[in-house]
mmCIF file of C-alpha atoms and ligand atoms in Angstrom:
data_model
loop_
_atom_site.group_PDB
_atom_site.id
_atom_site.type_symbol
_atom_site.label_atom_id
_atom_site.label_comp_id
_atom_site.label_asym_id
_atom_site.label_seq_id
_atom_site.Cartn_x
_atom_site.Cartn_y
_atom_site.Cartn_z
ATOM 1 C CA MET A 1 0.000 0.000 0.000
ATOM 2 C CA ARG A 2 1.440 3.395 -0.952
ATOM 3 C CA LEU A 3 0.600 6.205 1.472
ATOM 4 C CA ARG A 4 0.729 9.959 0.959
ATOM 5 C CA VAL A 5 2.066 11.536 4.137
ATOM 6 C CA THR A 6 1.544 15.239 4.729
ATOM 7 C CA GLU A 7 3.917 16.572 7.351
ATOM 8 C CA VAL A 8 1.950 19.179 9.313
ATOM 9 C CA GLY A 9 4.512 19.846 12.063
ATOM 10 C CA PRO A 10 5.622 23.250 10.723
ATOM 11 C CA ARG A 11 1.980 24.421 10.846
ATOM 12 C CA ASP A 12 -0.147 22.391 13.238
ATOM 13 C CA GLY A 13 2.895 21.562 15.368
ATOM 14 C CA LEU A 14 4.450 24.961 15.757
ATOM 15 C CA GLN A 15 1.195 26.966 15.922
ATOM 16 C CA ASN A 16 0.585 25.651 19.411
ATOM 17 C CA ASP A 17 4.070 24.968 20.698
ATOM 18 C CA PRO A 18 4.914 26.715 23.968
ATOM 19 C CA ARG A 19 8.315 27.610 22.510
ATOM 20 C CA THR A 20 8.633 30.409 20.003
ATOM 21 C CA PHE A 21 10.714 29.757 16.919
ATOM 22 C CA THR A 22 12.211 32.384 14.665
ATOM 23 C CA VAL A 23 11.518 32.414 10.955
ATOM 24 C CA GLU A 24 15.053 31.105 10.430
ATOM 25 C CA GLN A 25 14.432 28.133 12.760
ATOM 26 C CA ARG A 26 11.142 27.382 10.996
ATOM 27 C CA VAL A 27 12.921 27.488 7.622
ATOM 28 C CA GLN A 28 15.667 25.139 8.842
ATOM 29 C CA PHE A 29 13.059 22.735 10.215
ATOM 30 C CA ILE A 30 11.140 22.691 6.927
ATOM 31 C CA ASP A 31 14.327 22.318 4.870
ATOM 32 C CA ALA A 32 15.351 19.349 6.982
ATOM 33 C CA LEU A 33 11.877 17.817 6.573
ATOM 34 C CA SER A 34 12.084 18.373 2.815
ATOM 35 C CA GLU A 35 15.194 16.228 2.723
ATOM 36 C CA ALA A 36 13.190 13.397 4.268
ATOM 37 C CA GLY A 37 11.102 13.208 1.085
ATOM 38 C CA PHE A 38 7.521 14.006 2.140
ATOM 39 C CA ALA A 39 4.811 14.148 -0.522
ATOM 40 C CA GLU A 40 3.479 17.298 1.164
ATOM 41 C CA ILE A 41 4.537 19.689 3.904
ATOM 42 C CA GLU A 42 2.112 22.178 5.445
ATOM 43 C CA ALA A 43 4.625 24.947 5.909
ATOM 44 C CA GLY A 44 2.607 27.785 7.451
ATOM 45 C CA SER A 45 -0.643 29.687 7.912
ATOM 46 C CA PHE A 46 -1.949 32.914 6.416
ATOM 47 C CA VAL A 47 -4.319 33.583 9.308
ATOM 48 C CA SER A 48 -4.517 36.615 11.556
ATOM 49 C CA PRO A 49 -1.258 36.946 13.530
ATOM 50 C CA LYS A 50 -3.382 38.204 16.425
ATOM 51 C CA ALA A 51 -5.271 34.916 16.415
ATOM 52 C CA VAL A 52 -2.228 32.670 15.967
ATOM 53 C CA PRO A 53 0.966 34.639 16.655
ATOM 54 C CA LYS A 54 3.222 31.623 16.136
ATOM 55 C CA MET A 55 2.377 31.527 12.442
ATOM 56 C CA ALA A 56 3.273 35.185 11.838
ATOM 57 C CA GLY A 57 5.918 35.523 9.152
ATOM 58 C CA SER A 58 4.696 32.560 7.101
ATOM 59 C CA GLY A 59 5.206 34.594 3.908
ATOM 60 C CA GLU A 60 8.861 34.995 4.762
ATOM 61 C CA VAL A 61 9.105 31.300 5.630
ATOM 62 C CA PHE A 62 7.766 30.401 2.183
ATOM 63 C CA SER A 63 10.168 32.774 0.454
ATOM 64 C CA ARG A 64 13.184 31.266 2.214
ATOM 65 C CA ILE A 65 12.599 27.516 2.218
ATOM 66 C CA ARG A 66 14.434 25.326 -0.311
ATOM 67 C CA ARG A 67 11.667 23.615 -2.213
ATOM 68 C CA ARG A 68 12.331 19.999 -3.068
ATOM 69 C CA ALA A 69 10.989 18.846 -6.422
ATOM 70 C CA GLY A 70 8.244 16.345 -5.702
ATOM 71 C CA THR A 71 7.089 17.925 -2.427
ATOM 72 C CA VAL A 72 3.917 20.034 -2.325
ATOM 73 C CA TYR A 73 4.149 22.998 0.074
ATOM 74 C CA SER A 74 0.713 23.963 1.389
ATOM 75 C CA ALA A 75 -0.603 26.576 3.820
ATOM 76 C CA LEU A 76 -3.725 27.237 5.843
ATOM 77 C CA VAL A 77 -5.903 30.035 4.432
ATOM 78 C CA PRO A 78 -8.988 31.368 6.263
ATOM 79 C CA ASN A 79 -10.232 34.071 3.886
ATOM 80 C CA GLU A 80 -9.459 36.065 0.742
ATOM 81 C CA ARG A 81 -7.053 38.296 2.607
ATOM 82 C CA GLY A 82 -5.068 35.204 3.575
ATOM 83 C CA LEU A 83 -5.281 33.915 0.016
ATOM 84 C CA ASP A 84 -3.719 37.130 -1.330
ATOM 85 C CA ASP A 85 -0.764 36.542 0.983
ATOM 86 C CA ALA A 86 -0.609 32.832 0.152
ATOM 87 C CA LEU A 87 -0.558 33.513 -3.590
ATOM 88 C CA ALA A 88 2.149 36.131 -3.128
ATOM 89 C CA ALA A 89 4.141 33.520 -1.191
ATOM 90 C CA LYS A 90 3.697 31.038 -4.060
ATOM 91 C CA VAL A 91 2.149 28.232 -2.064
ATOM 92 C CA ASP A 92 1.559 25.023 -4.042
ATOM 93 C CA LYS A 93 -1.732 24.153 -2.383
ATOM 94 C CA VAL A 94 -4.351 25.913 -0.266
ATOM 95 C CA SER A 95 -5.859 24.386 2.868
ATOM 96 C CA VAL A 96 -9.199 25.855 3.915
ATOM 97 C CA PHE A 97 -10.695 24.892 7.248
ATOM 98 C CA LEU A 98 -14.196 24.326 8.561
ATOM 99 C CA ALA A 99 -15.551 22.683 11.687
ATOM 100 C CA ALA A 100 -18.366 20.186 12.137
ATOM 101 C CA SER A 101 -19.227 21.935 15.421
ATOM 102 C CA GLU A 102 -20.787 25.408 15.578
ATOM 103 C CA THR A 103 -18.998 26.303 18.796
ATOM 104 C CA LEU A 104 -15.546 25.413 17.501
ATOM 105 C CA SER A 105 -16.311 27.253 14.277
ATOM 106 C CA GLN A 106 -17.028 30.405 16.302
ATOM 107 C CA ARG A 107 -14.035 30.029 18.593
ATOM 108 C CA ASN A 108 -11.571 29.099 15.868
ATOM 109 C CA GLY A 109 -12.671 31.388 13.068
ATOM 110 C CA GLY A 110 -15.087 33.874 14.636
ATOM 111 C CA ALA A 111 -17.955 32.737 12.407
ATOM 112 C CA SER A 112 -20.720 30.136 12.121
ATOM 113 C CA ILE A 113 -20.309 27.128 9.834
ATOM 114 C CA ALA A 114 -22.533 28.770 7.200
ATOM 115 C CA GLN A 115 -20.596 32.052 7.401
ATOM 116 C CA THR A 116 -17.301 30.180 7.149
ATOM 117 C CA LEU A 117 -18.532 28.298 4.094
ATOM 118 C CA ALA A 118 -19.520 31.610 2.489
ATOM 119 C CA ARG A 119 -16.099 33.088 3.308
ATOM 120 C CA THR A 120 -14.369 29.969 1.974
ATOM 121 C CA ALA A 121 -16.161 29.709 -1.393
ATOM 122 C CA PRO A 122 -14.262 32.560 -3.117
ATOM 123 C CA VAL A 123 -11.008 31.224 -1.679
ATOM 124 C CA VAL A 124 -11.640 27.905 -3.446
ATOM 125 C CA VAL A 125 -12.643 29.579 -6.721
ATOM 126 C CA ARG A 126 -9.628 31.883 -6.751
ATOM 127 C CA SER A 127 -7.229 29.099 -5.749
ATOM 128 C CA HIS A 128 -8.411 27.015 -8.684
ATOM 129 C CA ALA A 129 -8.184 30.028 -10.993
ATOM 130 C CA ALA A 130 -4.540 30.287 -9.902
ATOM 131 C CA GLY A 131 -4.074 26.595 -10.708
ATOM 132 C CA LEU A 132 -3.798 25.474 -7.082
ATOM 133 C CA PRO A 133 -5.503 22.443 -5.551
ATOM 134 C CA VAL A 134 -7.565 22.892 -2.385
ATOM 135 C CA ARG A 135 -7.670 20.750 0.719
ATOM 136 C CA GLY A 136 -10.770 21.161 2.880
ATOM 137 C CA TYR A 137 -10.174 20.429 6.528
ATOM 138 C CA ILE A 138 -13.108 19.603 8.766
ATOM 139 C CA SER A 139 -12.345 19.805 12.501
ATOM 140 C CA CYS A 140 -14.057 17.991 15.349
ATOM 141 C CA VAL A 141 -15.235 15.131 13.193
ATOM 142 C CA VAL A 142 -15.722 12.834 16.184
ATOM 143 C CA GLN A 143 -15.934 15.040 19.245
ATOM 144 C CA CYS A 144 -15.859 18.754 20.038
ATOM 145 C CA PRO A 145 -14.284 20.103 23.250
ATOM 146 C CA TYR A 146 -17.386 22.301 23.758
ATOM 147 C CA GLU A 147 -20.287 20.283 22.306
ATOM 148 C CA GLY A 148 -19.236 16.699 22.950
ATOM 149 C CA VAL A 149 -19.998 13.925 20.492
ATOM 150 C CA ILE A 150 -20.473 15.049 16.880
ATOM 151 C CA ASP A 151 -22.983 13.321 14.629
ATOM 152 C CA PRO A 152 -21.218 11.941 11.519
ATOM 153 C CA ALA A 153 -24.113 13.420 9.507
ATOM 154 C CA ALA A 154 -22.935 16.904 10.557
ATOM 155 C CA VAL A 155 -19.496 16.082 9.151
ATOM 156 C CA SER A 156 -21.013 14.841 5.904
ATOM 157 C CA ALA A 157 -23.029 18.038 5.548
ATOM 158 C CA VAL A 158 -19.891 20.175 5.744
ATOM 159 C CA ALA A 159 -18.001 17.787 3.439
ATOM 160 C CA GLU A 160 -20.842 17.999 0.922
ATOM 161 C CA SER A 161 -20.697 21.812 0.928
ATOM 162 C CA LEU A 162 -16.918 21.794 0.507
ATOM 163 C CA LEU A 163 -17.139 19.318 -2.363
ATOM 164 C CA GLU A 164 -19.892 21.365 -4.028
ATOM 165 C CA MET A 165 -17.648 24.419 -3.946
ATOM 166 C CA GLY A 166 -14.888 22.354 -5.543
ATOM 167 C CA ALA A 167 -12.537 21.210 -2.770
ATOM 168 C CA ASP A 168 -10.215 18.597 -4.239
ATOM 169 C CA GLU A 169 -9.729 16.703 -1.011
ATOM 170 C CA ILE A 170 -11.496 16.396 2.338
ATOM 171 C CA ASP A 171 -9.320 16.114 5.425
ATOM 172 C CA LEU A 172 -11.140 14.680 8.441
ATOM 173 C CA GLY A 173 -9.688 16.190 11.622
ATOM 174 C CA ASP A 174 -10.005 14.411 14.955
ATOM 175 C CA THR A 175 -8.997 17.677 16.576
ATOM 176 C CA ILE A 176 -8.979 16.513 20.180
ATOM 177 C CA GLY A 177 -7.866 12.953 19.556
ATOM 178 C CA ALA A 178 -11.073 11.394 20.841
ATOM 179 C CA ALA A 179 -11.566 8.797 18.126
ATOM 180 C CA HIS A 180 -11.437 5.058 18.496
ATOM 181 C CA PRO A 181 -10.890 3.013 15.343
ATOM 182 C CA ASP A 182 -14.597 2.112 15.256
ATOM 183 C CA HIS A 183 -15.497 5.830 15.174
ATOM 184 C CA ILE A 184 -13.235 6.251 12.167
ATOM 185 C CA GLU A 185 -14.868 3.330 10.401
ATOM 186 C CA ARG A 186 -18.371 4.666 11.057
ATOM 187 C CA LEU A 187 -17.387 8.195 10.044
ATOM 188 C CA VAL A 188 -15.660 7.218 6.811
ATOM 189 C CA GLY A 189 -18.587 4.955 5.908
ATOM 190 C CA GLU A 190 -21.064 7.792 6.520
ATOM 191 C CA VAL A 191 -19.070 10.435 4.623
ATOM 192 C CA VAL A 192 -18.480 8.144 1.635
ATOM 193 C CA ALA A 193 -22.117 6.999 1.559
ATOM 194 C CA SER A 194 -23.618 10.460 1.781
ATOM 195 C CA THR A 195 -21.231 12.466 -0.361
ATOM 196 C CA GLY A 196 -20.087 9.801 -2.822
ATOM 197 C CA ILE A 197 -16.481 10.947 -2.342
ATOM 198 C CA SER A 198 -13.888 8.405 -3.452
ATOM 199 C CA LEU A 199 -11.495 7.136 -0.797
ATOM 200 C CA ASP A 200 -8.487 8.559 -2.627
ATOM 201 C CA ARG A 201 -9.811 12.070 -1.927
ATOM 202 C CA LEU A 202 -10.029 11.537 1.846
ATOM 203 C CA THR A 203 -7.244 12.286 4.318
ATOM 204 C CA LEU A 204 -7.170 11.492 8.030
ATOM 205 C CA HIS A 205 -5.742 14.115 10.406
ATOM 206 C CA LEU A 206 -5.424 12.470 13.794
ATOM 207 C CA HIS A 207 -4.423 14.015 17.079
ATOM 208 C CA ASP A 208 -3.105 11.670 19.716
ATOM 209 C CA THR A 209 -4.732 12.667 23.010
ATOM 210 C CA GLY A 210 -6.080 9.251 23.751
ATOM 211 C CA GLY A 211 -3.023 7.444 22.362
ATOM 212 C CA ARG A 212 -5.199 5.848 19.679
ATOM 213 C CA ALA A 213 -4.171 7.902 16.642
ATOM 214 C CA LEU A 214 -1.991 5.169 15.202
ATOM 215 C CA ALA A 215 -4.679 2.528 15.712
ATOM 216 C CA CYS A 216 -7.130 4.862 13.945
ATOM 217 C CA ALA A 217 -4.678 5.329 11.068
ATOM 218 C CA GLU A 218 -4.287 1.568 10.776
ATOM 219 C CA ARG A 219 -8.037 1.172 10.567
ATOM 220 C CA GLY A 220 -8.072 3.921 7.942
ATOM 221 C CA VAL A 221 -5.535 2.024 5.848
ATOM 222 C CA ARG A 222 -7.618 -1.141 6.153
ATOM 223 C CA LEU A 223 -10.640 0.830 4.922
ATOM 224 C CA GLY A 224 -8.655 1.956 1.873
ATOM 225 C CA ILE A 225 -7.582 5.444 2.915
ATOM 226 C CA CYS A 226 -4.110 6.242 1.651
ATOM 227 C CA SER A 227 -3.502 9.842 2.788
ATOM 228 C CA PHE A 228 -2.533 10.783 6.347
ATOM 229 C CA ASP A 229 -1.328 13.873 8.168
ATOM 230 C CA SER A 230 1.270 13.551 10.875
ATOM 231 C CA SER A 231 3.650 15.771 12.699
ATOM 232 C CA ALA A 232 7.358 15.233 13.256
ATOM 233 C CA GLY A 233 8.040 14.692 16.940
ATOM 234 C CA GLY A 234 4.275 14.526 17.586
ATOM 235 C CA LEU A 235 4.183 18.307 17.863
ATOM 236 C CA GLY A 236 0.914 20.095 17.627
ATOM 237 C CA GLY A 237 -2.526 21.187 18.648
ATOM 238 C CA CYS A 238 -5.205 23.747 17.974
ATOM 239 C CA PRO A 239 -4.965 26.849 20.188
ATOM 240 C CA TYR A 240 -8.776 27.185 20.187
ATOM 241 C CA ALA A 241 -9.551 23.578 21.068
ATOM 242 C CA PRO A 242 -8.522 22.760 24.636
ATOM 243 C CA GLY A 243 -7.441 19.143 24.804
ATOM 244 C CA ALA A 244 -5.979 19.132 21.295
ATOM 245 C CA PRO A 245 -2.411 17.985 21.905
ATOM 246 C CA GLY A 246 0.093 16.688 19.396
ATOM 247 C CA ASN A 247 -0.740 15.164 16.077
ATOM 248 C CA LEU A 248 -0.005 11.547 15.326
ATOM 249 C CA ALA A 249 3.810 11.510 15.368
ATOM 250 C CA THR A 250 5.325 11.055 11.919
ATOM 251 C CA GLU A 251 7.973 8.757 13.380
ATOM 252 C CA ARG A 252 5.322 6.397 14.763
ATOM 253 C CA LEU A 253 3.386 6.370 11.493
ATOM 254 C CA LEU A 254 6.535 5.606 9.492
ATOM 255 C CA ALA A 255 7.792 2.955 11.914
ATOM 256 C CA ARG A 256 4.430 1.157 11.832
ATOM 257 C CA GLY A 257 4.397 1.552 8.068
ATOM 258 C CA GLU A 258 7.743 -0.225 7.869
ATOM 259 C CA GLU A 259 6.328 -3.118 9.922
ATOM 260 C CA LEU A 260 3.167 -3.417 7.867
ATOM 261 C CA GLY A 261 4.693 -2.769 4.460
ATOM 262 C CA TRP A 262 3.188 0.652 3.759
ATOM 263 C CA GLU A 263 5.282 2.627 1.280
ATOM 264 C CA CYS A 264 5.519 6.198 2.546
ATOM 265 C CA GLY A 265 8.597 7.356 0.635
ATOM 266 C CA VAL A 266 9.875 9.209 3.719
ATOM 267 C CA ASP A 267 13.253 8.717 5.388
ATOM 268 C CA LEU A 268 12.617 8.173 9.109
ATOM 269 C CA ALA A 269 16.205 8.964 10.167
ATOM 270 C CA LYS A 270 15.973 12.334 8.421
ATOM 271 C CA VAL A 271 12.696 13.120 10.195
ATOM 272 C CA ARG A 272 14.435 12.451 13.516
ATOM 273 C CA LYS A 273 17.258 14.790 12.499
ATOM 274 C CA ALA A 274 14.742 17.521 11.647
ATOM 275 C CA VAL A 275 13.140 17.192 15.079
ATOM 276 C CA GLU A 276 16.549 17.449 16.758
ATOM 277 C CA LEU A 277 16.951 20.891 15.190
ATOM 278 C CA LEU A 278 14.057 22.150 17.304
ATOM 279 C CA GLN A 279 15.712 20.994 20.472
ATOM 280 C CA HIS A 280 18.500 23.578 20.325
HETATM 281 P P1 HMG B 1 -12.029 37.981 12.393
HETATM 282 O O1 HMG B 1 -11.593 38.740 13.583
HETATM 283 O O2 HMG B 1 -13.457 37.536 12.338
HETATM 284 O O3 HMG B 1 -11.689 38.699 11.026
HETATM 285 O O4 HMG B 1 -11.085 36.742 12.237
HETATM 286 P P2 HMG B 1 -11.812 40.135 10.569
HETATM 287 O O5 HMG B 1 -11.993 40.061 9.103
HETATM 288 O O6 HMG B 1 -12.819 40.867 11.411
HETATM 289 O O7 HMG B 1 -10.352 40.751 10.895
HETATM 290 C C1 HMG B 1 -9.877 40.964 12.192
HETATM 291 C C2 HMG B 1 -8.416 41.387 12.123
HETATM 292 O O8 HMG B 1 -7.649 40.307 11.597
HETATM 293 C C3 HMG B 1 -8.157 42.571 11.205
HETATM 294 O O9 HMG B 1 -7.030 43.254 11.692
HETATM 295 C C4 HMG B 1 -7.787 41.884 9.911
HETATM 296 O O10 HMG B 1 -6.982 42.694 9.087
HETATM 297 C C5 HMG B 1 -7.005 40.711 10.397
HETATM 298 P P3 HMG B 1 -7.172 44.594 12.538
HETATM 299 O O11 HMG B 1 -7.994 45.501 11.680
HETATM 300 O O12 HMG B 1 -7.879 44.203 13.805
HETATM 301 O O13 HMG B 1 -5.758 45.025 12.761
HETATM 302 N N1 HMG B 1 -7.038 39.600 9.456
HETATM 303 C C6 HMG B 1 -5.951 39.016 8.957
HETATM 304 N N2 HMG B 1 -4.636 39.257 9.135
HETATM 305 C C7 HMG B 1 -3.769 38.457 8.459
HETATM 306 N N3 HMG B 1 -4.173 37.454 7.668
HETATM 307 C C8 HMG B 1 -5.481 37.179 7.476
HETATM 308 C C9 HMG B 1 -6.415 37.991 8.137
HETATM 309 N N4 HMG B 1 -7.763 37.995 8.168
HETATM 310 C C10 HMG B 1 -8.131 38.975 8.977
HETATM 311 N N5 HMG B 1 -5.842 36.170 6.703
HETATM 312 C C11 HMG B 1 -10.061 34.930 11.101
HETATM 313 C C12 HMG B 1 -11.321 35.728 11.319
HETATM 314 C C13 HMG B 1 -10.458 33.599 10.483
HETATM 315 C C14 HMG B 1 -9.146 35.686 10.169
HETATM 316 C C15 HMG B 1 -9.351 34.697 12.451
HETATM 317 O O14 HMG B 1 -10.260 34.162 13.360
HETATM 318 C C16 HMG B 1 -8.188 33.783 12.316
HETATM 319 O O15 HMG B 1 -7.177 34.099 11.698
HETATM 320 N N6 HMG B 1 -8.270 32.620 12.925
HETATM 321 C C17 HMG B 1 -7.180 31.646 12.857
HETATM 322 C C18 HMG B 1 -7.652 30.350 13.307
HETATM 323 C C19 HMG B 1 -6.541 29.347 13.238
HETATM 324 O O16 HMG B 1 -5.554 29.487 12.517
HETATM 325 N N7 HMG B 1 -6.715 28.256 14.016
HETATM 326 C C20 HMG B 1 -5.766 27.201 14.035
HETATM 327 C C21 HMG B 1 -5.767 26.413 12.767
HETATM 328 S S1 HMG B 1 -7.138 25.307 12.572
HETATM 329 C C22 HMG B 1 -6.555 23.808 13.238
HETATM 330 O O17 HMG B 1 -5.507 23.791 13.832
HETATM 331 C C23 HMG B 1 -7.340 22.574 13.005
HETATM 332 C C24 HMG B 1 -6.694 21.657 11.960
HETATM 333 O O18 HMG B 1 -5.390 21.291 12.336
HETATM 334 C C25 HMG B 1 -7.535 20.389 11.767
HETATM 335 C C26 HMG B 1 -7.866 19.666 13.093
HETATM 336 O O19 HMG B 1 -6.966 19.383 13.878
HETATM 337 O O20 HMG B 1 -9.067 19.398 13.281
HETATM 338 C C27 HMG B 1 -6.613 22.332 10.596
HETATM 339 MG MG1 MG B 2 -4.898 19.718 13.772
#
């Protein structure tokens, strides 16, 4: 099985890290990750620096990284203002983000789900006009820190809207790491059945609060999902979702992949070296 691994450490990892890294340190981290051979690296965020100060300077990060041929460098974009900056920074792919929970939508983006969809639609259209693919994240696909359990039908409704506006890929985010493998199976079944999306357009973005992220990824692979997000060193979290700790660690995903014969095309030793850079 060949997997597409998106390294989200430079974005999801560093956005919530208690340490503050300079642009230069972020660039060195991303350059080291590039050498490991990832299919994709989410290298920054064009959100409000007041909302997420750790992602300030993402434009400069993009202008200074050494881009490896074969790696797609994406960024998080909340609105058209962010898209202007992302286009100027020559991102390869745009990640828009929605939530399946109204409360998280308000806390994370200051808007309801419907308002966020309306704000996102022109971002998708303009990204495509610029020739860029769009990833549509949906947060809190299993549980919300404010609302509790989320109905898979609510996730499907958001996925449907994102697909209607043209998102190329749907990324299901277990933001607070609440999922068990059975939740993932039920969720994927529901989203596929109601939206008709093919499995090759679904990505799993798993946080590891409950220590079950890897088990959930394994179930995802068994269901036929071949795209996963992970974060080097297990860095990460969402600053607006209490209880959202690190993402599934890239090292754990790769090590398990080696055992089970998944082809990820990423050099584990080089990922470890990249993480060491952050320790200085
Ligand atoms: P808002 O306050 O509603 O927006 O924020 P606004 O249009 O009223 O603007 C407010 C201020 O922000 C203004 O500045 C704007 O210029 C500025 P002021 O006049 O006060 O000086 N502004 C911007 N500045 C730079 N870039 C922009 C931008 N837009 C407005 N793009 C907004 C709405 C969405 C912008 C804000 O709430 C925001 O940036 N939120 C960021 C949320 C975020 O990044 N959360 C973490 C990522 S999501 C995540 O981690 C989950 C994920 O990993 C999946 C999972 O785990 O489930 C993806
Ligand atoms: Mg996340």
